[in-house]
Amino acid sequence: MKKIRYGMVGGGQGAFIGAVHRHAMALDAMYAFTAGALSSEPARAQASGRELGLEDSRNYPSWEAMLEGELKLPESERIQMVSIVTPNHVHHPVAKAFAAAGFHVVCDKPLVLNMEQAQDLLETVKKSGVVFGVTHNYTGYPMVRHAREMVRTGTLGEIRKVVVEYCQGWLATKLEDTDHKQAAWRSDPARSGIVGAVGDIGTHADNLLHAVTGLEIEALCADLTSFVPGRVLDDDANMLLRFKGGAKGVLHCSQIQTGSENDLRLRVHGSLGSISWRQEEPNALEFLPLEGPRQILTRGSAYLCAAAQKASRLPSGHPEAFIEAFANVYVGVAESINARLENRALKPLEGDFPTLEDGVRGVRFIEKTVESAKSAQKWTTF
Amino acid sequence: MKKIRYGMVGGGQGAFIGAVHRHAMALDAMYAFTAGALSSEPARAQASGRELGLEDSRNYPSWEAMLEGELKLPESERIQMVSIVTPNHVHHPVAKAFAAAGFHVVCDKPLVLNMEQAQDLLETVKKSGVVFGVTHNYTGYPMVRHAREMVRTGTLGEIRKVVVEYCQGWLATKLEDTDHKQAAWRSDPARSGIVGAVGDIGTHADNLLHAVTGLEIEALCADLTSFVPGRVLDDDANMLLRFKGGAKGVLHCSQIQTGSENDLRLRVHGSLGSISWRQEEPNALEFLPLEGPRQILTRGSAYLCAAAQKASRLPSGHPEAFIEAFANVYVGVAESINARLENRALKPLEGDFPTLEDGVRGVRFIEKTVESAKSAQKWTTF
Amino acid sequence: MKKIRYGMVGGGQGAFIGAVHRHAMALDAMYAFTAGALSSEPARAQASGRELGLEDSRNYPSWEAMLEGELKLPESERIQMVSIVTPNHVHHPVAKAFAAAGFHVVCDKPLVLNMEQAQDLLETVKKSGVVFGVTHNYTGYPMVRHAREMVRTGTLGEIRKVVVEYCQGWLATKLEDTDHKQAAWRSDPARSGIVGAVGDIGTHADNLLHAVTGLEIEALCADLTSFVPGRVLDDDANMLLRFKGGAKGVLHCSQIQTGSENDLRLRVHGSLGSISWRQEEPNALEFLPLEGPRQILTRGSAYLCAAAQKASRLPSGHPEAFIEAFANVYVGVAESINARLENRALKPLEGDFPTLEDGVRGVRFIEKTVESAKSAQKWTTF
Amino acid sequence: MKKIRYGMVGGGQGAFIGAVHRHAMALDAMYAFTAGALSSEPARAQASGRELGLEDSRNYPSWEAMLEGELKLPESERIQMVSIVTPNHVHHPVAKAFAAAGFHVVCDKPLVLNMEQAQDLLETVKKSGVVFGVTHNYTGYPMVRHAREMVRTGTLGEIRKVVVEYCQGWLATKLEDTDHKQAAWRSDPARSGIVGAVGDIGTHADNLLHAVTGLEIEALCADLTSFVPGRVLDDDANMLLRFKGGAKGVLHCSQIQTGSENDLRLRVHGSLGSISWRQEEPNALEFLPLEGPRQILTRGSAYLCAAAQKASRLPSGHPEAFIEAFANVYVGVAESINARLENRALKPLEGDFPTLEDGVRGVRFIEKTVESAKSAQKWTTF
């Protein structure tokens, strides 16, 4: 199988998530890193590209240059996909420009800064018909896919309650005042948008609960706080959720829970059983049936659903983790791109990745959260 | 040391919590089970008493008979304390009558049905001056006492966020329609009061967070649900909390989280560190400092505070659990009674138990929760 | 039901395990603490007894005085059982004397110092016909009893491998040189016998594996070490085991595993499934079937066997622990004594406690271990 | 940086570990998969290579053809390294031939079938001077490297006891009689050698304990068993270890521990502290100091040693796992190869991988184990 040629926007020296995307794409040898505009600063962009072995001619000083340069190349050499791993405010212009020009797109989350941008992007992509993935990477974990299957097949019965939490502690001090690139842009409204923690991790929590349960939020009541003195955006958020159909939920996320690392946890409670999953121990999924003992399902086991099996590379007990889950998102995107290239429909289980619509849902979630929090924490309907 | 003579109201055949109270009082040999009115049905009351070895003359058909009978005995034989372990609606009349007559009282929670009863009881006890304990038993765990000490001494810095959850699943089906005594009265407004899960377990969660952090709720926003068809009272509750001084919180409790047993968990996050404690593994307390590795503090260890040491009976690794914690509440009550009998002040660390005021706080918590839930989930101030 | 009157030998001020025995006997209100010879030093013995509320006339300066004194009392007042909680070297004379005089006996482990004493005691008890229990308390845990049932009923298939380990760290330094009573006698051959760790905890490990699996050791190969400079007796032991019928095993125990508390763990592997149990989290039993997910069985659950149900006092999620398990041993002894008093056979499930024969097995285990270790670690047959 | 061109021997369709090696080499983009002889069956070899995108001219029917073919190519195109992922009996001829011809080699474990082959290979490699790595991949985990550092810097004091266990259950039935390629060759003496479980996983356990502690075995006493009827080689092994300098150890490994997945666990106990690590939760390392609470060290944390930091790709809480650890071995090899290519010494922290000598140690371990087990389990000296 031929590798898909990709270009990357963002992800140069000092970035964290860009390297993760590259590891994820390298893992299964489905992608070739071909071009890049790796920083908004031209010099840093090109130094980064050299370090990573990009050819000079494909190592662009800016994303605009990359777009222009690649379009000049014959289709057989041109990159086929662009991976956007910049701070949030850059997502919309880059995604729009490349999608409009016919490039497939993978964009980090939160998708864009507001619903206006989201609608605009939806229309652009609808017109151009490109494949568009959003790296809500946590849904790439095999056990999350099995959790989704347990809900879909009714193993849990009617879903009544969902508790999702995303606990981090790395912003418990004013890290943005030090020379910390990640902290700096995330706490800057000009680059992060109208939210801090809610956009950075709350949207992951929202996406995870939706991906697993399929539930749609009907209304929410949110309380946002900026605990660290001098911080403008929220570093903590607590929410009550009401879903269409009557289920209820709690979502809380924070970046000031001292000592927490990346503790994303989902619990889904149905009339026949519950499940519990923690991102920090991703190879296990706890299943608590109405009767009988609690069960620990493990990745790589023969009893898992086909989607979970497909998303695994190793036998049980040989743990897989963050990069492998991230790679699964890219596998789904690659399958979709390859189906286009081969002019065929997706095969069963192919193309399993978070879509543009998932990204848009996240933007709406952000706006509704802020609307609720600003209006003296009234319930806000969707 | 002479044992304290006690009588019990409720806790006869078919009850669960009465036996726990008796085990707890037996454990340290500080109490003598001397009299009882063990059921609201006279025949069952006396059959229960015989089974438990009460003398016939102290095995009463009703609490009124017990009160009358004991008052006729010389003070040297008379019971000194009454333990009230009935359904909620019986708490107020019994507690009031015995307190007014000069008996010390231990009453199960929630204390009484409403703030009117609570005020009335406060006044009665103020007048009579008896010792009055409320069995918010989870604060009897040594590691909870150490957690309290860590907050008090500033180890966690300024408290920012508290997450407390109490997850049970035993009422995920309509158990009250079967012959299940515990489920029956808890889901009956006439005996349970205006709340179900909120009174049964939510008040424990509220008490635990207050006992450890000392924080007072300023306002809350609650969403109560009765998930099981036909159930009148709430079996699930989600709340956002705001504390005086600016801390925020999430409290959720449920009795329909299928497969959950008795999963009370508290997390406290401060500017310098966090702690996490789970009732189902009560011998450990997790401490997550701002810097450096996570620590697992264990009961029985030399580095714990004096209050935690005093509340332990065994070396570390020899686990203590529910009954021992329950017994610690009764130890504190016994110390207070003995100090009265000996006409002396409490010694350091003595008299560590949840008080009438804690019980009243729980009743207010119930009323405010219902007020918020009834008013379209608006924030309700305390 | 009338309480069984008991006397205690040992367990005075500064002792640890005596208090545990008293808590255990108090818990279920089946025993009355009536007499004592609580220390080998008469003054300390009597001070201890006064502190614990013994009547002066039953607060004896020595066990010999207690034996003599009690025999003078009418049978209706006399103690019915003696609980022996002294250092090891005192077990044999006291147990023999009281058993010969017709008192029921509960003796701590290891039972006696050598097989000669063991045989002598066996004969004495055979003659007098008293009830004789040995406090291998870990078999009192409900989940251990359920593990035993799983083996008996064939759920695990044919047992192939057993791994039992008992890890402690409290003797990692020369604690016996400080004023530490427990460390002092355990490291003194005159009081502890020919072994240290092997007698103190290795015998528990051996008893646990036998109680659960029923397997008999055919041969063992042992390596004993005294790691702490100047210590005479072993503080660490590693052994390979071969059982009659072909199963194999590993047993290791140590008191120098720094930071370990009381980490007794048993794993049993059969052709159809495995189980794993840890004393420090005693309310759970892990079951790993040949196929399908791992299961976590929990104390108090409806699916457990009758023996486990009977040994529980609380619903699942309300943890029970060390004292409750200890108390279960005493419940079994009390049932046996009461059956004798009522001149009847035991009812089903009654009388479930470690017997004199279990104690003797432990003494043989000690002797064989030392025999193997002394002979250049050759395999030693039983 | 230019990618290192590699060829693979073994690892075609139906193999498991070959894909792991390829994922591991892909992850960090340091290697280019350039040639292969992917199966001992020529047709399968070439079908596998086509599937994986090898050019036809580099997709060889046999390793001999690959050796011959590559040597014909100019050095600038020729593969630089060969990765050997065949069944055990093929390791020696392939490794020897390629090493002798000047190719760098990475070989799976156990290195070769016996000490004669090992000596022969040592001499060959000494002569040719190529880089030679052995994929004892578990030492690639960052927390294992930190454990090693804790021992080296004396944090644990003098090492007294090591317990290492490797528990699997996948061979609890006679899987080799089904169409299971992995089971088939591992249980066949002609392809696996004189041991089964001991070679497959016991050598990993031995390597792990040596890598972390530096301890050398002085003598061992082993008990090997073939539990599954009809199986020739051991599927279970229990051993006592004595190390030079006086430390003691227990090593047990098994492939019949029903329900166990890949449960490699190491515990090291020193005079000042202990550590515990489990492969199935590889991002944590437990540290139990002589005094004070247990600590959970986590990968990605700032307090870890430089070697652990270097071996991490992600921040703490973003778990890394098996493939990443495997990749770390290949990173070390690549650094060594690149240093040769650049004619320079290794930089600090570079070249951290298990060497040929480690592989030879594993072969000696196998021979000594069998020697002990065959001689009626006598202690066998090294």
PDB file of N, CA, C and O in Angstrom, chain C residues 346-374:
ATOM      1  N   LEU C 346     -22.857 -30.136  65.790  1.00  0.00           N
ATOM      2  CA  LEU C 346     -22.770 -28.838  65.126  1.00  0.00           C
ATOM      3  C   LEU C 346     -23.805 -28.775  64.010  1.00  0.00           C
ATOM      4  O   LEU C 346     -24.065 -29.767  63.330  1.00  0.00           O
ATOM      5  N   LYS C 347     -24.363 -27.599  63.836  1.00  0.00           N
ATOM      6  CA  LYS C 347     -25.244 -27.369  62.690  1.00  0.00           C
ATOM      7  C   LYS C 347     -24.381 -27.119  61.447  1.00  0.00           C
ATOM      8  O   LYS C 347     -23.195 -26.809  61.564  1.00  0.00           O
ATOM      9  N   PRO C 348     -24.994 -27.217  60.282  1.00  0.00           N
ATOM     10  CA  PRO C 348     -24.219 -26.926  59.075  1.00  0.00           C
ATOM     11  C   PRO C 348     -23.549 -25.558  59.159  1.00  0.00           C
ATOM     12  O   PRO C 348     -24.164 -24.611  59.652  1.00  0.00           O
ATOM     13  N   LEU C 349     -22.338 -25.478  58.689  1.00  0.00           N
ATOM     14  CA  LEU C 349     -21.517 -24.258  58.658  1.00  0.00           C
ATOM     15  C   LEU C 349     -20.947 -23.854  60.009  1.00  0.00           C
ATOM     16  O   LEU C 349     -20.097 -22.971  60.082  1.00  0.00           O
ATOM     17  N   GLU C 350     -21.410 -24.480  61.080  1.00  0.00           N
ATOM     18  CA  GLU C 350     -20.848 -24.135  62.390  1.00  0.00           C
ATOM     19  C   GLU C 350     -19.453 -24.757  62.566  1.00  0.00           C
ATOM     20  O   GLU C 350     -19.098 -25.724  61.903  1.00  0.00           O
ATOM     21  N   GLY C 351     -18.710 -24.212  63.502  1.00  0.00           N
ATOM     22  CA  GLY C 351     -17.429 -24.800  63.898  1.00  0.00           C
ATOM     23  C   GLY C 351     -16.346 -24.694  62.846  1.00  0.00           C
ATOM     24  O   GLY C 351     -15.483 -25.565  62.739  1.00  0.00           O
ATOM     25  N   ASP C 352     -16.363 -23.601  62.107  1.00  0.00           N
ATOM     26  CA  ASP C 352     -15.403 -23.392  61.022  1.00  0.00           C
ATOM     27  C   ASP C 352     -14.206 -22.594  61.567  1.00  0.00           C
ATOM     28  O   ASP C 352     -14.228 -21.362  61.599  1.00  0.00           O
ATOM     29  N   PHE C 353     -13.196 -23.319  62.039  1.00  0.00           N
ATOM     30  CA  PHE C 353     -12.006 -22.630  62.596  1.00  0.00           C
ATOM     31  C   PHE C 353     -10.792 -23.542  62.467  1.00  0.00           C
ATOM     32  O   PHE C 353     -10.933 -24.759  62.319  1.00  0.00           O
ATOM     33  N   PRO C 354      -9.580 -22.966  62.511  1.00  0.00           N
ATOM     34  CA  PRO C 354      -8.361 -23.777  62.413  1.00  0.00           C
ATOM     35  C   PRO C 354      -8.169 -24.599  63.693  1.00  0.00           C
ATOM     36  O   PRO C 354      -8.284 -24.062  64.804  1.00  0.00           O
ATOM     37  N   THR C 355      -7.892 -25.858  63.512  1.00  0.00           N
ATOM     38  CA  THR C 355      -7.881 -26.800  64.622  1.00  0.00           C
ATOM     39  C   THR C 355      -6.473 -27.079  65.137  1.00  0.00           C
ATOM     40  O   THR C 355      -5.474 -26.613  64.580  1.00  0.00           O
ATOM     41  N   LEU C 356      -6.429 -27.875  66.169  1.00  0.00           N
ATOM     42  CA  LEU C 356      -5.155 -28.332  66.705  1.00  0.00           C
ATOM     43  C   LEU C 356      -4.317 -28.994  65.610  1.00  0.00           C
ATOM     44  O   LEU C 356      -3.095 -28.790  65.536  1.00  0.00           O
ATOM     45  N   GLU C 357      -4.976 -29.777  64.751  1.00  0.00           N
ATOM     46  CA  GLU C 357      -4.251 -30.453  63.661  1.00  0.00           C
ATOM     47  C   GLU C 357      -3.605 -29.416  62.739  1.00  0.00           C
ATOM     48  O   GLU C 357      -2.494 -29.620  62.243  1.00  0.00           O
ATOM     49  N   ASP C 358      -4.301 -28.322  62.485  1.00  0.00           N
ATOM     50  CA  ASP C 358      -3.694 -27.262  61.675  1.00  0.00           C
ATOM     51  C   ASP C 358      -2.466 -26.695  62.380  1.00  0.00           C
ATOM     52  O   ASP C 358      -1.453 -26.393  61.750  1.00  0.00           O
ATOM     53  N   GLY C 359      -2.580 -26.544  63.675  1.00  0.00           N
ATOM     54  CA  GLY C 359      -1.440 -26.053  64.441  1.00  0.00           C
ATOM     55  C   GLY C 359      -0.265 -27.014  64.362  1.00  0.00           C
ATOM     56  O   GLY C 359       0.892 -26.587  64.207  1.00  0.00           O
ATOM     57  N   VAL C 360      -0.544 -28.302  64.460  1.00  0.00           N
ATOM     58  CA  VAL C 360       0.523 -29.297  64.390  1.00  0.00           C
ATOM     59  C   VAL C 360       1.166 -29.277  62.997  1.00  0.00           C
ATOM     60  O   VAL C 360       2.392 -29.360  62.864  1.00  0.00           O
ATOM     61  N   ARG C 361       0.338 -29.133  61.972  1.00  0.00           N
ATOM     62  CA  ARG C 361       0.882 -29.053  60.615  1.00  0.00           C
ATOM     63  C   ARG C 361       1.897 -27.908  60.518  1.00  0.00           C
ATOM     64  O   ARG C 361       2.940 -28.037  59.883  1.00  0.00           O
ATOM     65  N   GLY C 362       1.579 -26.786  61.167  1.00  0.00           N
ATOM     66  CA  GLY C 362       2.496 -25.653  61.157  1.00  0.00           C
ATOM     67  C   GLY C 362       3.819 -25.975  61.835  1.00  0.00           C
ATOM     68  O   GLY C 362       4.882 -25.523  61.383  1.00  0.00           O
ATOM     69  N   VAL C 363       3.785 -26.734  62.913  1.00  0.00           N
ATOM     70  CA  VAL C 363       5.026 -27.096  63.606  1.00  0.00           C
ATOM     71  C   VAL C 363       5.875 -28.000  62.719  1.00  0.00           C
ATOM     72  O   VAL C 363       7.097 -27.828  62.607  1.00  0.00           O
ATOM     73  N   ARG C 364       5.227 -28.943  62.041  1.00  0.00           N
ATOM     74  CA  ARG C 364       5.967 -29.817  61.129  1.00  0.00           C
ATOM     75  C   ARG C 364       6.573 -28.988  59.987  1.00  0.00           C
ATOM     76  O   ARG C 364       7.714 -29.197  59.591  1.00  0.00           O
ATOM     77  N   PHE C 365       5.806 -28.038  59.496  1.00  0.00           N
ATOM     78  CA  PHE C 365       6.309 -27.154  58.440  1.00  0.00           C
ATOM     79  C   PHE C 365       7.577 -26.436  58.888  1.00  0.00           C
ATOM     80  O   PHE C 365       8.566 -26.350  58.158  1.00  0.00           O
ATOM     81  N   ILE C 366       7.570 -25.956  60.106  1.00  0.00           N
ATOM     82  CA  ILE C 366       8.757 -25.284  60.639  1.00  0.00           C
ATOM     83  C   ILE C 366       9.948 -26.237  60.682  1.00  0.00           C
ATOM     84  O   ILE C 366      11.045 -25.904  60.231  1.00  0.00           O
ATOM     85  N   GLU C 367       9.721 -27.417  61.209  1.00  0.00           N
ATOM     86  CA  GLU C 367      10.843 -28.352  61.341  1.00  0.00           C
ATOM     87  C   GLU C 367      11.409 -28.766  59.983  1.00  0.00           C
ATOM     88  O   GLU C 367      12.622 -28.864  59.798  1.00  0.00           O
ATOM     89  N   LYS C 368      10.541 -28.991  59.018  1.00  0.00           N
ATOM     90  CA  LYS C 368      11.005 -29.416  57.691  1.00  0.00           C
ATOM     91  C   LYS C 368      11.740 -28.279  56.979  1.00  0.00           C
ATOM     92  O   LYS C 368      12.711 -28.506  56.260  1.00  0.00           O
ATOM     93  N   THR C 369      11.269 -27.091  57.197  1.00  0.00           N
ATOM     94  CA  THR C 369      11.923 -25.936  56.594  1.00  0.00           C
ATOM     95  C   THR C 369      13.358 -25.808  57.097  1.00  0.00           C
ATOM     96  O   THR C 369      14.302 -25.636  56.311  1.00  0.00           O
ATOM     97  N   VAL C 370      13.511 -25.924  58.396  1.00  0.00           N
ATOM     98  CA  VAL C 370      14.851 -25.804  58.971  1.00  0.00           C
ATOM     99  C   VAL C 370      15.720 -26.969  58.532  1.00  0.00           C
ATOM    100  O   VAL C 370      16.904 -26.801  58.206  1.00  0.00           O
ATOM    101  N   GLU C 371      15.143 -28.149  58.479  1.00  0.00           N
ATOM    102  CA  GLU C 371      15.896 -29.336  58.031  1.00  0.00           C
ATOM    103  C   GLU C 371      16.432 -29.123  56.612  1.00  0.00           C
ATOM    104  O   GLU C 371      17.598 -29.371  56.331  1.00  0.00           O
ATOM    105  N   SER C 372      15.575 -28.595  55.741  1.00  0.00           N
ATOM    106  CA  SER C 372      16.015 -28.352  54.357  1.00  0.00           C
ATOM    107  C   SER C 372      17.092 -27.265  54.311  1.00  0.00           C
ATOM    108  O   SER C 372      18.122 -27.415  53.655  1.00  0.00           O
ATOM    109  N   ALA C 373      16.855 -26.206  55.031  1.00  0.00           N
ATOM    110  CA  ALA C 373      17.789 -25.077  54.988  1.00  0.00           C
ATOM    111  C   ALA C 373      19.148 -25.454  55.563  1.00  0.00           C
ATOM    112  O   ALA C 373      20.191 -25.015  55.081  1.00  0.00           O
ATOM    113  N   LYS C 374      19.127 -26.303  56.597  1.00  0.00           N
ATOM    114  CA  LYS C 374      20.387 -26.679  57.238  1.00  0.00           C
ATOM    115  C   LYS C 374      21.199 -27.634  56.375  1.00  0.00           C
ATOM    116  O   LYS C 374      22.423 -27.664  56.437  1.00  0.00           O
TER     117      LYS C 374
END
